[in-house]
Coordinates of C-alpha atoms in Angstrom, one line a residue:
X1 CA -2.2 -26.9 7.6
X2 CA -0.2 -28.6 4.5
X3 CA 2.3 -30.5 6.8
X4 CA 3.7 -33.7 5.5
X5 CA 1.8 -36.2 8.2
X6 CA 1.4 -39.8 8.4
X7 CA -1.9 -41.5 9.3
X8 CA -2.8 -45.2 10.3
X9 CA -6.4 -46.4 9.3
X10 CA -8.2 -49.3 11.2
X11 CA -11.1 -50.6 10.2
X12 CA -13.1 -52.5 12.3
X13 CA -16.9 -53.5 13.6
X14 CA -18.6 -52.7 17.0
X15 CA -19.9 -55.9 18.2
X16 CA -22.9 -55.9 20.8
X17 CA -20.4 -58.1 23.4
X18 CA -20.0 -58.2 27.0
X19 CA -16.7 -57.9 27.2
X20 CA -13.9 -56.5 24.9
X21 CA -11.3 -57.0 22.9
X22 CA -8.2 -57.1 24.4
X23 CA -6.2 -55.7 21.8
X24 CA -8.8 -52.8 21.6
X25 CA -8.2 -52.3 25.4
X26 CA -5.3 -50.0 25.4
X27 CA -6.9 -47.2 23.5
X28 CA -10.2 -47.7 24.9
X29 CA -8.1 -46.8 28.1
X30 CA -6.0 -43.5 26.4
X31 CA -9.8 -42.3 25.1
X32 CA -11.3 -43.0 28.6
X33 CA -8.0 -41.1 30.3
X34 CA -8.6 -37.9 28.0
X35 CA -10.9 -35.6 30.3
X36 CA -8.4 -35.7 33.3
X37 CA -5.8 -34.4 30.8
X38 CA -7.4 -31.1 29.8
X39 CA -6.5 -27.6 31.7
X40 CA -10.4 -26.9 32.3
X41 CA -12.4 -29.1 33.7
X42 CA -15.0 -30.9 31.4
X43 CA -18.7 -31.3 32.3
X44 CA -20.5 -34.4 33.1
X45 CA -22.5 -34.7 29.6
X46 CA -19.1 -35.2 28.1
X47 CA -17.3 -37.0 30.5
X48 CA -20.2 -39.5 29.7
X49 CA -19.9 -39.3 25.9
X50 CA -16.4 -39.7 26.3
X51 CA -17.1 -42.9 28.3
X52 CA -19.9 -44.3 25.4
X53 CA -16.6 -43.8 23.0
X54 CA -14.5 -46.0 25.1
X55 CA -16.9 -48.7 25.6
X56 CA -17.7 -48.6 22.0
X57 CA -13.9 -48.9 20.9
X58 CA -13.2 -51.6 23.4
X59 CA -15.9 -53.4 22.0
X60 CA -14.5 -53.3 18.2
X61 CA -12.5 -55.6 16.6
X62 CA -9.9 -53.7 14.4
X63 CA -7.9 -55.0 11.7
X64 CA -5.3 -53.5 9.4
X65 CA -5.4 -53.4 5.7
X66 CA -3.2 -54.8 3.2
X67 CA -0.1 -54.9 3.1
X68 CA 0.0 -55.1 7.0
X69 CA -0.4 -59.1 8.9
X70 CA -4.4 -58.6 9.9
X71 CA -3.2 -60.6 12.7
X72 CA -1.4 -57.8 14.4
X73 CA -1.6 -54.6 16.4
X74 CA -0.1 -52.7 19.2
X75 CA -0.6 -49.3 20.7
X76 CA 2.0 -48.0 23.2
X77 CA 1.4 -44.6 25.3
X78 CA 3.4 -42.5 27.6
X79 CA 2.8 -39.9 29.9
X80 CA -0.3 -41.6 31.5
X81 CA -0.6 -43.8 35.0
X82 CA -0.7 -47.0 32.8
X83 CA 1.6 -46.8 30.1
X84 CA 3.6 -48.5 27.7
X85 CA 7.7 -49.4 27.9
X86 CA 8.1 -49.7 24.6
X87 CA 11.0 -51.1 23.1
X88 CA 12.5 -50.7 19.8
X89 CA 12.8 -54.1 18.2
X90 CA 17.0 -55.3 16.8
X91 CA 16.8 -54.4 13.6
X92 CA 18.8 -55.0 10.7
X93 CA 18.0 -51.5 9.1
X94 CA 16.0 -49.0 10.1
X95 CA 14.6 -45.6 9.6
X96 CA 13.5 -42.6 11.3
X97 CA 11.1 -40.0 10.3
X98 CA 10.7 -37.2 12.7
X99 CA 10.0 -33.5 12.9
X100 CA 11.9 -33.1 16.2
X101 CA 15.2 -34.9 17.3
X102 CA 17.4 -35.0 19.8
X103 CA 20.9 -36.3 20.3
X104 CA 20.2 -38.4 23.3
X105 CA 17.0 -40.3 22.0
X106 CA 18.8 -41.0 18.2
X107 CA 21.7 -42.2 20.2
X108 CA 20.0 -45.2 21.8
X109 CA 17.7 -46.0 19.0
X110 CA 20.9 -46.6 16.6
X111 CA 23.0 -47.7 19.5
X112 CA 23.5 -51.4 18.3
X113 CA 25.0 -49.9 15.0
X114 CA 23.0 -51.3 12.5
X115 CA 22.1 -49.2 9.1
X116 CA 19.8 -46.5 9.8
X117 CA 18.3 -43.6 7.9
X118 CA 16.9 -40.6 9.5
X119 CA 14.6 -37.9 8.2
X120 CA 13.8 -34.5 9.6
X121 CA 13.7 -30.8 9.3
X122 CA 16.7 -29.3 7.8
X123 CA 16.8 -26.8 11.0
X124 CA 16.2 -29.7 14.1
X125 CA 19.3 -31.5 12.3
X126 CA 21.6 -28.5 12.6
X127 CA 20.9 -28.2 16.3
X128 CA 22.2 -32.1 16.4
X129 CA 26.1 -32.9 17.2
X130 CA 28.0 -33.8 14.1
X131 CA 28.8 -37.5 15.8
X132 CA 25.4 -37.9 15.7
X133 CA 24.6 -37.5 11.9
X134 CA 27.6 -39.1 11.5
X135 CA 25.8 -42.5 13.1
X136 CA 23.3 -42.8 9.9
X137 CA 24.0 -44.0 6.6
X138 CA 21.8 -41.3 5.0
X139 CA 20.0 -38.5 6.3
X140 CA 17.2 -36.6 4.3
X141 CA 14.9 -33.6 5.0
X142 CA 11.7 -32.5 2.9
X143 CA 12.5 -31.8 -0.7
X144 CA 13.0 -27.6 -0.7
X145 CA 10.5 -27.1 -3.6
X146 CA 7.9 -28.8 -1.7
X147 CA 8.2 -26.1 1.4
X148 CA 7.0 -23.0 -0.9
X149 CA 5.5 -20.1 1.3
X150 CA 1.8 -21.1 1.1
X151 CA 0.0 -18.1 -1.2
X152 CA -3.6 -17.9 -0.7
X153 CA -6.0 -18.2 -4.2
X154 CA -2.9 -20.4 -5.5
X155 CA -4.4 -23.8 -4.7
X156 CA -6.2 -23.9 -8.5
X157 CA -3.2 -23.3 -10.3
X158 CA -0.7 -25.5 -9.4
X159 CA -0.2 -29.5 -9.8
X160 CA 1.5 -29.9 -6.4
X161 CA -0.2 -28.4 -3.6
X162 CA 3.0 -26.7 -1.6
X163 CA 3.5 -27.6 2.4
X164 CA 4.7 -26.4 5.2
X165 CA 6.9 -28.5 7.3
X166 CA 7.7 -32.4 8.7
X167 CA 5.0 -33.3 10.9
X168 CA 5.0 -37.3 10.3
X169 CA 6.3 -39.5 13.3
X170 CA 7.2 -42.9 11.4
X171 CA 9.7 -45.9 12.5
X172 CA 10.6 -48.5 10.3
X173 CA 12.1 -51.5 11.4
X174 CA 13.6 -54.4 9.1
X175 CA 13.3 -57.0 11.7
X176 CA 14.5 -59.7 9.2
X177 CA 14.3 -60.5 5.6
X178 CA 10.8 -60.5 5.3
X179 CA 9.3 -59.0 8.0
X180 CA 9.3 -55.0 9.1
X181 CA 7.5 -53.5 11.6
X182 CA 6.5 -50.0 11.6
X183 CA 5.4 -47.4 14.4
X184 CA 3.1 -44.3 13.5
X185 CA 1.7 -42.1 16.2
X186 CA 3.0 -38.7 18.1
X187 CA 6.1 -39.2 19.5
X188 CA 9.0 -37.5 18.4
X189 CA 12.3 -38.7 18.0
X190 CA 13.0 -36.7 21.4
X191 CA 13.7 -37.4 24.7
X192 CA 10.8 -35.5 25.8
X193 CA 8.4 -37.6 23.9
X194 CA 8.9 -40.9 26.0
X195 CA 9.9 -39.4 29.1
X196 CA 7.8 -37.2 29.8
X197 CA 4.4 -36.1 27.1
X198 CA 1.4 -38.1 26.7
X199 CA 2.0 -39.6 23.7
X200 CA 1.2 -42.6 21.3
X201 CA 2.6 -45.3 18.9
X202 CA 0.5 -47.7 16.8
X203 CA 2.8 -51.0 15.9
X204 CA 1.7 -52.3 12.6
X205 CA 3.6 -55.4 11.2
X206 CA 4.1 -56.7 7.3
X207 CA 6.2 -58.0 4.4
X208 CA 9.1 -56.6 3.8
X209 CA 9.1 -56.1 0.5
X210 CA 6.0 -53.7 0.5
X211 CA 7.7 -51.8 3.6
X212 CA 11.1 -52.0 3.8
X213 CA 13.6 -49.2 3.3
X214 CA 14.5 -50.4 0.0
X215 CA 10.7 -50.0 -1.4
X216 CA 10.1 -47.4 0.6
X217 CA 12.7 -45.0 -0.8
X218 CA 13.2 -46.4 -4.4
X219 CA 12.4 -43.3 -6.6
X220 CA 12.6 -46.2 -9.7
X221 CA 9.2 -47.3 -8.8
X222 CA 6.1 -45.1 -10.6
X223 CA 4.1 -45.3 -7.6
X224 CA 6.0 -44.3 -5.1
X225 CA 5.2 -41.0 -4.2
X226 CA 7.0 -41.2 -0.7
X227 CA 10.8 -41.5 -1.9
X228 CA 9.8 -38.2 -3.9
X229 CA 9.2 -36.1 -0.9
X230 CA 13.1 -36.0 0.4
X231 CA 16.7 -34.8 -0.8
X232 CA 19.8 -35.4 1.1
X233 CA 20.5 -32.9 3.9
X234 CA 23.6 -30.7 3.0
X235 CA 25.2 -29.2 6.8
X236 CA 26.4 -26.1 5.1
X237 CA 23.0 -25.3 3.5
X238 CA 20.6 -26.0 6.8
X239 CA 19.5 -23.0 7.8
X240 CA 20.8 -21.9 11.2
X241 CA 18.3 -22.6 13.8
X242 CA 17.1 -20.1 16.3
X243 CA 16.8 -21.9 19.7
X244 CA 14.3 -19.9 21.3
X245 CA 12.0 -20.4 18.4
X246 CA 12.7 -24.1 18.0
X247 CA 11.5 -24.2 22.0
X248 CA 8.3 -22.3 20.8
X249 CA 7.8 -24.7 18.2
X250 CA 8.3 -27.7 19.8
X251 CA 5.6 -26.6 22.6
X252 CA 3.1 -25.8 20.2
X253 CA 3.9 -30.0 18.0
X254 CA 3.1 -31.2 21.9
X255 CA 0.1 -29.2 21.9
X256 CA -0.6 -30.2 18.2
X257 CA -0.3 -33.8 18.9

């Protein structure tokens, strides 16, 4: 589908070593953990291919690309026997980007107060109690022209390919003046997704004036192409949510991610 998603890239070399890296452990684990999570049981061949992947991953050393500190990584999962407590770093600003949101969850991740943004689907924020809006400085959603009903035998004739829906998971941190952290992966903005799912964060680190709030959502700047994907959320123009289909939908993102 056309969703509006966000993907982290590592680049890295399988070395012929003995032992791994340890910072390649944790998702050499989550990959080696996968066959005991499907519904039908896998065969042998690919329990064993699964096991090759693992081994190979453990045994490459991945680095992020500019503008991220090479130096740093970190996965964080949930839902499995050896998971991650991750906790949100104290922020001086931050921002959230998810397609599912719940009161509970946004209350403790903006619970010290700081500035905070958040970013969602027009529909999940009308399901959300107006104190909790009220705790961010700005809230957006996906820019309405962007979320045209898809038309097949369009695609050649216009400039902007049209979407679907919020399907990034993103959290930005400013953890000081120069340096911001920022978590990609599946989890949503929900209790759910760090109680209870098998899910998964990547913690990147870098300077903060490539990825701070204030470059990230300057529409000045020519080539910034991700401030142009959002417009402020108006309450009395969200279209009313139905609940039962928002439960649909958020069964089939779990499934999804």
């Amino acid at each position: 589908d056309r969703c509006m998603d966000a993907v982290a890239v590592l680049e890295g070399e399988s070395r012929d070593r003995k032992n791994g890296y340890s910072a390649s452990r944790p998702i050499a684990d989550f990959v080696r953990a996968l066959p005991a999570l499907t519904k039908v049981p896998v065969t042998d061949v690919v329990r064993e291919r699964v096991e090759r992947i693992a081994r190979e991953v453990h045994r490459t050393e991945f680095s992020p690309g500019f503008p991220f500190d090479e130096s740093y990584f970190e996965f964080h999962f949930f839902g499995l026997e050896r998971e991650s407590r991750i906790v949100f770093h104290e922020a001086k600003r931050r921002l959230i980007v998810a397609p599912f949101v719940s009161d509970d969850a946004l209350a403790d991740m903006v619970s010290d107060g700081k500035p905070s943004i958040l970013i969602s689907r027009a529909e999940q924020l009308s399901l959300l109690k107006p104190g909790t809006v009220a705790k961010f400085e700005r809230v957006l959603v996906p820019r309405q022209e962007l979320l045209e009903i898809e038309k097949p035998g369009d695609d050649e004739q216009q400039d902007t390919l049209p979407v679907s829906d919020l399907h990034a998971k993103l959290y930005v941190e400013e953890v000081g003046a120069h340096v911001t952290n920022i978590l990609v992966g599946s989890a949503n903005a929900t209790n759910a997704a760090f109680e209870r799912n098998v899910e998964v964060l990547l913690s990147l680190r870098g300077p903060t004036k490539f990825l701070g709030l204030a470059t990230l959502l300057d529409k000045a700047r020519d080539d910034n192409d991700f401030a142009d994907l959002w417009q402020d959320y108006d309450a009395e123009l969200a279209p009313i949510a139905d609940p039962e289909a928002v439960a649909l939908e958020q069964r089939l993102e779990s499934a999804r991610a």
